[in-house]
């Protein structure tokens, strides 16, 4: 019976040893698997941290661009403000330009209207003549005459021949102090060789309004003597005053 028991104990010991070896192998394999898992986790964590750092760097760089660009935009706005101010100043100066525009007549003279005689007891010494030349004694030559030269005594009142507005007051070498009255519709009356003019540019005048007084003649009319230079125009062209005088 003792001989029969020995093999059983030996076999039992071998079984136990096999189990121990199996357990050891499993432990080694488990240890290797855990270590491999940990290494993999560390590797993945390292990748994640690296990616986060890169994203943080990119995010920081973008933020810096925004900070730099923002003051530039504000600076551009500040630099553009003076331009807006200049435009406003230009608008404020416009009334001055409007004030300097030529005076426009509100009257409506026509070819059917008549005019008054500009001076009392006046005598025409050189009549209107644009179709043929007439002789000018002072100049000693023949030339066209766009006006009526009316003789009168110095100091005689010169009156407006019709209603209108004073367009200009000029001084020329040929006709001296000269007043131009706009009668409307392109018609103008021009009075030369005046002095002591009481009206001003822009004044409204009625028929018989005193525009001034006859002055001594200029050197271009010294032989003709004291006279009124009276001219009428339509759209800037001379016309015959006789066509508008009543009988």
Coordinates of C-alpha atoms in Angstrom, one line a residue:
X1 CA 0.0 0.0 0.0
X2 CA 2.9 2.4 0.7
X3 CA 4.2 1.8 -2.8
X4 CA 0.8 2.7 -4.2
X5 CA 0.7 6.0 -2.3
X6 CA 4.1 7.4 -3.4
X7 CA 3.2 7.9 -7.0
X8 CA 0.1 9.8 -6.0
X9 CA 2.1 12.2 -3.9
X10 CA 4.6 12.7 -6.7
X11 CA 1.9 13.3 -9.2
X12 CA 0.2 15.7 -6.8
X13 CA 3.5 17.6 -6.4
X14 CA 3.9 17.9 -10.2
X15 CA 0.4 19.2 -10.5
X16 CA 1.0 21.8 -7.9
X17 CA 4.2 22.8 -9.6
X18 CA 2.4 23.1 -12.9
X19 CA -0.2 25.3 -11.4
X20 CA 2.5 27.5 -9.8
X21 CA 4.2 27.8 -13.2
X22 CA 1.0 28.6 -14.9
X23 CA 0.2 31.3 -12.3
X24 CA 3.7 32.7 -12.7
X25 CA 3.3 32.9 -16.5
X26 CA -0.1 34.6 -16.1
X27 CA 1.5 37.1 -13.7
X28 CA 4.3 37.8 -16.1
X29 CA 1.9 38.2 -19.0
X30 CA -0.4 40.4 -16.8
X31 CA 2.6 42.5 -15.8
X32 CA 3.7 42.9 -19.4
X33 CA 0.2 43.8 -20.5
X34 CA -0.3 46.4 -17.7
X35 CA 3.1 48.0 -18.5
X36 CA 2.3 48.1 -22.2
X37 CA -1.0 49.8 -21.4
X38 CA 0.6 52.3 -19.1
X39 CA 3.2 53.1 -21.8
X40 CA 0.5 53.5 -24.4
X41 CA -1.5 55.8 -22.1
X42 CA 1.6 58.0 -21.4
X43 CA 2.3 58.2 -25.1
X44 CA -1.3 59.3 -25.8
X45 CA -1.2 61.8 -23.0
X46 CA 2.1 63.2 -24.4
X47 CA 0.4 63.7 -27.8
X48 CA -2.6 65.4 -26.2
X49 CA -0.4 67.8 -24.2
X50 CA 1.7 68.6 -27.3
X51 CA -1.5 69.3 -29.3
X52 CA -2.9 71.5 -26.5
X53 CA 0.4 73.5 -26.4
X54 CA 0.3 74.0 -30.1
X55 CA -3.3 75.1 -30.0
X56 CA -2.5 77.5 -27.1
X57 CA 0.4 79.0 -29.1
X58 CA -1.8 79.5 -32.1
X59 CA -4.6 80.9 -30.0
X60 CA -2.1 83.3 -28.3
X61 CA -0.8 84.5 -31.7
X62 CA -4.3 85.2 -33.0
X63 CA -5.1 87.2 -30.0
X64 CA -2.0 89.3 -30.5
X65 CA -3.1 90.1 -34.0
X66 CA -6.4 91.2 -32.7
X67 CA -4.8 93.5 -30.2
X68 CA -2.5 95.0 -32.8
X69 CA -5.2 95.5 -35.4
X70 CA -7.7 97.1 -33.0
X71 CA -5.7 100.3 -32.3
X72 CA -4.9 100.6 -36.0
X73 CA -8.6 100.7 -36.8
X74 CA -9.2 103.2 -34.0
X75 CA -6.3 105.3 -35.3
X76 CA -7.8 105.2 -38.8
X77 CA -11.1 106.5 -37.4
X78 CA -9.3 109.3 -35.6
X79 CA -7.4 110.3 -38.7
X80 CA -10.5 110.4 -40.8
X81 CA -12.3 112.8 -38.4
X82 CA -10.6 115.9 -39.6
X83 CA -11.8 115.2 -43.1
X84 CA -15.4 115.2 -41.9
X85 CA -14.8 118.5 -40.1
X86 CA -13.4 120.0 -43.3
X87 CA -16.6 119.0 -45.2
X88 CA -18.8 120.6 -42.5
X89 CA -16.7 123.8 -42.7
X90 CA -17.2 123.8 -46.5
X91 CA -20.9 123.5 -46.1
X92 CA -20.9 126.4 -43.7
X93 CA -19.1 128.6 -46.2
X94 CA -21.7 128.1 -49.0
X95 CA -23.9 131.0 -48.0
X96 CA -21.0 133.4 -48.8
X97 CA -20.8 132.0 -52.3
X98 CA -24.5 132.4 -52.8
X99 CA -24.4 136.0 -51.6
X100 CA -21.8 136.8 -54.3
X101 CA -24.0 135.5 -57.2
X102 CA -25.1 138.1 -59.8
X103 CA -28.3 140.0 -59.0
X104 CA -31.3 138.6 -61.0
X105 CA -34.1 140.9 -62.1
X106 CA -37.7 140.1 -61.1
X107 CA -39.0 142.4 -63.8
X108 CA -40.3 141.5 -67.3
X109 CA -39.6 144.1 -69.8
X110 CA -40.7 143.2 -73.4
X111 CA -40.4 144.5 -76.9
X112 CA -43.9 145.9 -76.6
X113 CA -43.0 148.1 -73.6
X114 CA -42.1 151.8 -73.9
X115 CA -39.4 153.8 -72.1
X116 CA -39.3 157.3 -70.8
X117 CA -36.8 160.0 -71.9
X118 CA -33.8 159.8 -69.5
X119 CA -33.0 163.5 -69.2
X120 CA -35.1 166.7 -69.6
X121 CA -34.6 168.9 -72.5
X122 CA -31.9 166.6 -73.9
X123 CA -30.8 166.8 -77.5
X124 CA -29.5 163.8 -79.5
X125 CA -26.2 164.7 -81.0
X126 CA -25.1 161.2 -82.1
X127 CA -27.8 158.7 -82.8
X128 CA -27.8 155.0 -82.6
X129 CA -26.2 153.5 -85.7
X130 CA -25.1 149.9 -86.1
X131 CA -25.9 149.5 -89.8
X132 CA -23.6 152.3 -90.9
X133 CA -20.8 154.4 -89.4
X134 CA -21.2 157.9 -88.0
X135 CA -18.7 160.7 -87.4
X136 CA -17.3 161.3 -83.9
X137 CA -15.8 164.8 -83.7
X138 CA -13.5 164.2 -80.7
X139 CA -12.0 161.1 -82.3
X140 CA -12.2 162.6 -85.8
X141 CA -13.3 159.3 -87.3
X142 CA -16.3 157.3 -88.4
X143 CA -17.4 154.3 -86.5
X144 CA -20.5 152.4 -85.4
X145 CA -22.5 153.8 -82.5
X146 CA -24.3 151.3 -80.2
X147 CA -25.8 154.1 -78.1
X148 CA -27.6 157.5 -78.2
X149 CA -25.4 160.4 -77.2
X150 CA -27.7 163.0 -75.6
X151 CA -26.5 166.5 -74.9
X152 CA -27.3 168.2 -71.6
X153 CA -26.1 170.6 -69.0
X154 CA -23.7 169.4 -66.3
X155 CA -25.6 168.5 -63.1
X156 CA -28.8 167.5 -65.0
X157 CA -30.7 164.7 -63.4
X158 CA -30.5 161.3 -65.1
X159 CA -33.6 159.2 -64.6
X160 CA -34.3 155.5 -65.1
X161 CA -36.3 154.9 -68.3
X162 CA -38.2 151.9 -66.8
X163 CA -38.5 149.6 -63.8
X164 CA -35.6 147.3 -63.0
X165 CA -32.8 146.4 -60.6
X166 CA -29.3 148.0 -60.5
X167 CA -27.0 145.3 -62.0
X168 CA -23.6 147.1 -61.9
X169 CA -21.9 150.4 -61.3
X170 CA -18.6 150.7 -63.2
X171 CA -16.1 153.4 -64.1
X172 CA -14.6 153.2 -67.6
X173 CA -12.3 155.5 -69.6
X174 CA -14.8 156.1 -72.4
X175 CA -18.1 156.6 -70.5
X176 CA -16.9 157.5 -67.0
X177 CA -19.2 156.4 -64.1
X178 CA -21.7 154.0 -65.7
X179 CA -24.9 152.5 -64.2
X180 CA -26.5 149.3 -65.7
X181 CA -30.1 148.5 -64.9
X182 CA -31.5 145.0 -65.6
X183 CA -35.1 145.4 -66.8
X184 CA -35.8 141.7 -67.1
X185 CA -36.1 139.2 -70.0
X186 CA -32.5 140.0 -71.1
X187 CA -33.2 143.8 -71.5
X188 CA -30.7 146.2 -70.0
X189 CA -30.4 150.0 -70.0
X190 CA -26.9 151.6 -69.6
X191 CA -26.4 155.2 -68.4
X192 CA -22.9 156.7 -68.8
X193 CA -21.1 160.0 -68.1
X194 CA -22.6 160.2 -64.6
X195 CA -21.6 161.6 -61.2
X196 CA -23.0 161.6 -57.6
X197 CA -24.8 158.2 -58.1
X198 CA -27.2 157.7 -55.2
X199 CA -28.2 154.0 -56.0
X200 CA -26.3 150.8 -55.2
X201 CA -26.0 147.4 -56.9
X202 CA -29.1 145.4 -56.1
X203 CA -31.4 148.4 -55.6
X204 CA -34.8 148.3 -57.2
X205 CA -35.6 151.3 -59.3
X206 CA -38.8 152.6 -60.8
X207 CA -39.3 154.7 -63.9
X208 CA -38.1 158.3 -63.2
X209 CA -35.8 157.1 -60.3
X210 CA -32.8 159.4 -60.2
X211 CA -29.7 157.4 -61.1
X212 CA -27.2 160.3 -60.9
X213 CA -26.3 163.6 -62.5
X214 CA -24.5 164.5 -65.8
X215 CA -20.8 164.8 -65.3
X216 CA -18.1 166.6 -67.4
X217 CA -17.4 164.5 -70.5
X218 CA -14.5 162.1 -70.7
X219 CA -11.7 162.8 -73.2
X220 CA -13.4 160.6 -75.8
X221 CA -16.3 163.1 -75.9
X222 CA -14.6 166.4 -75.1
X223 CA -15.6 168.1 -78.4
X224 CA -19.2 166.8 -78.1
X225 CA -19.4 168.4 -74.7
X226 CA -21.4 167.3 -71.6
X227 CA -23.7 164.4 -72.6
X228 CA -25.5 161.2 -71.5
X229 CA -24.3 158.0 -73.0
X230 CA -27.5 155.9 -73.2
X231 CA -27.5 152.4 -74.5
X232 CA -30.0 149.5 -74.6
X233 CA -29.2 145.8 -74.9
X234 CA -31.1 142.6 -75.4
X235 CA -29.2 139.5 -74.4
X236 CA -26.0 141.4 -74.4
X237 CA -26.4 142.8 -77.9
X238 CA -27.0 146.6 -78.6
X239 CA -30.5 147.5 -79.8
X240 CA -32.0 150.8 -81.0
X241 CA -33.5 152.9 -78.1
X242 CA -35.7 154.8 -80.6
X243 CA -37.8 151.6 -81.1
X244 CA -39.0 151.9 -77.5
X245 CA -39.5 155.7 -77.2
X246 CA -43.1 157.0 -77.2
X247 CA -44.2 159.7 -79.6

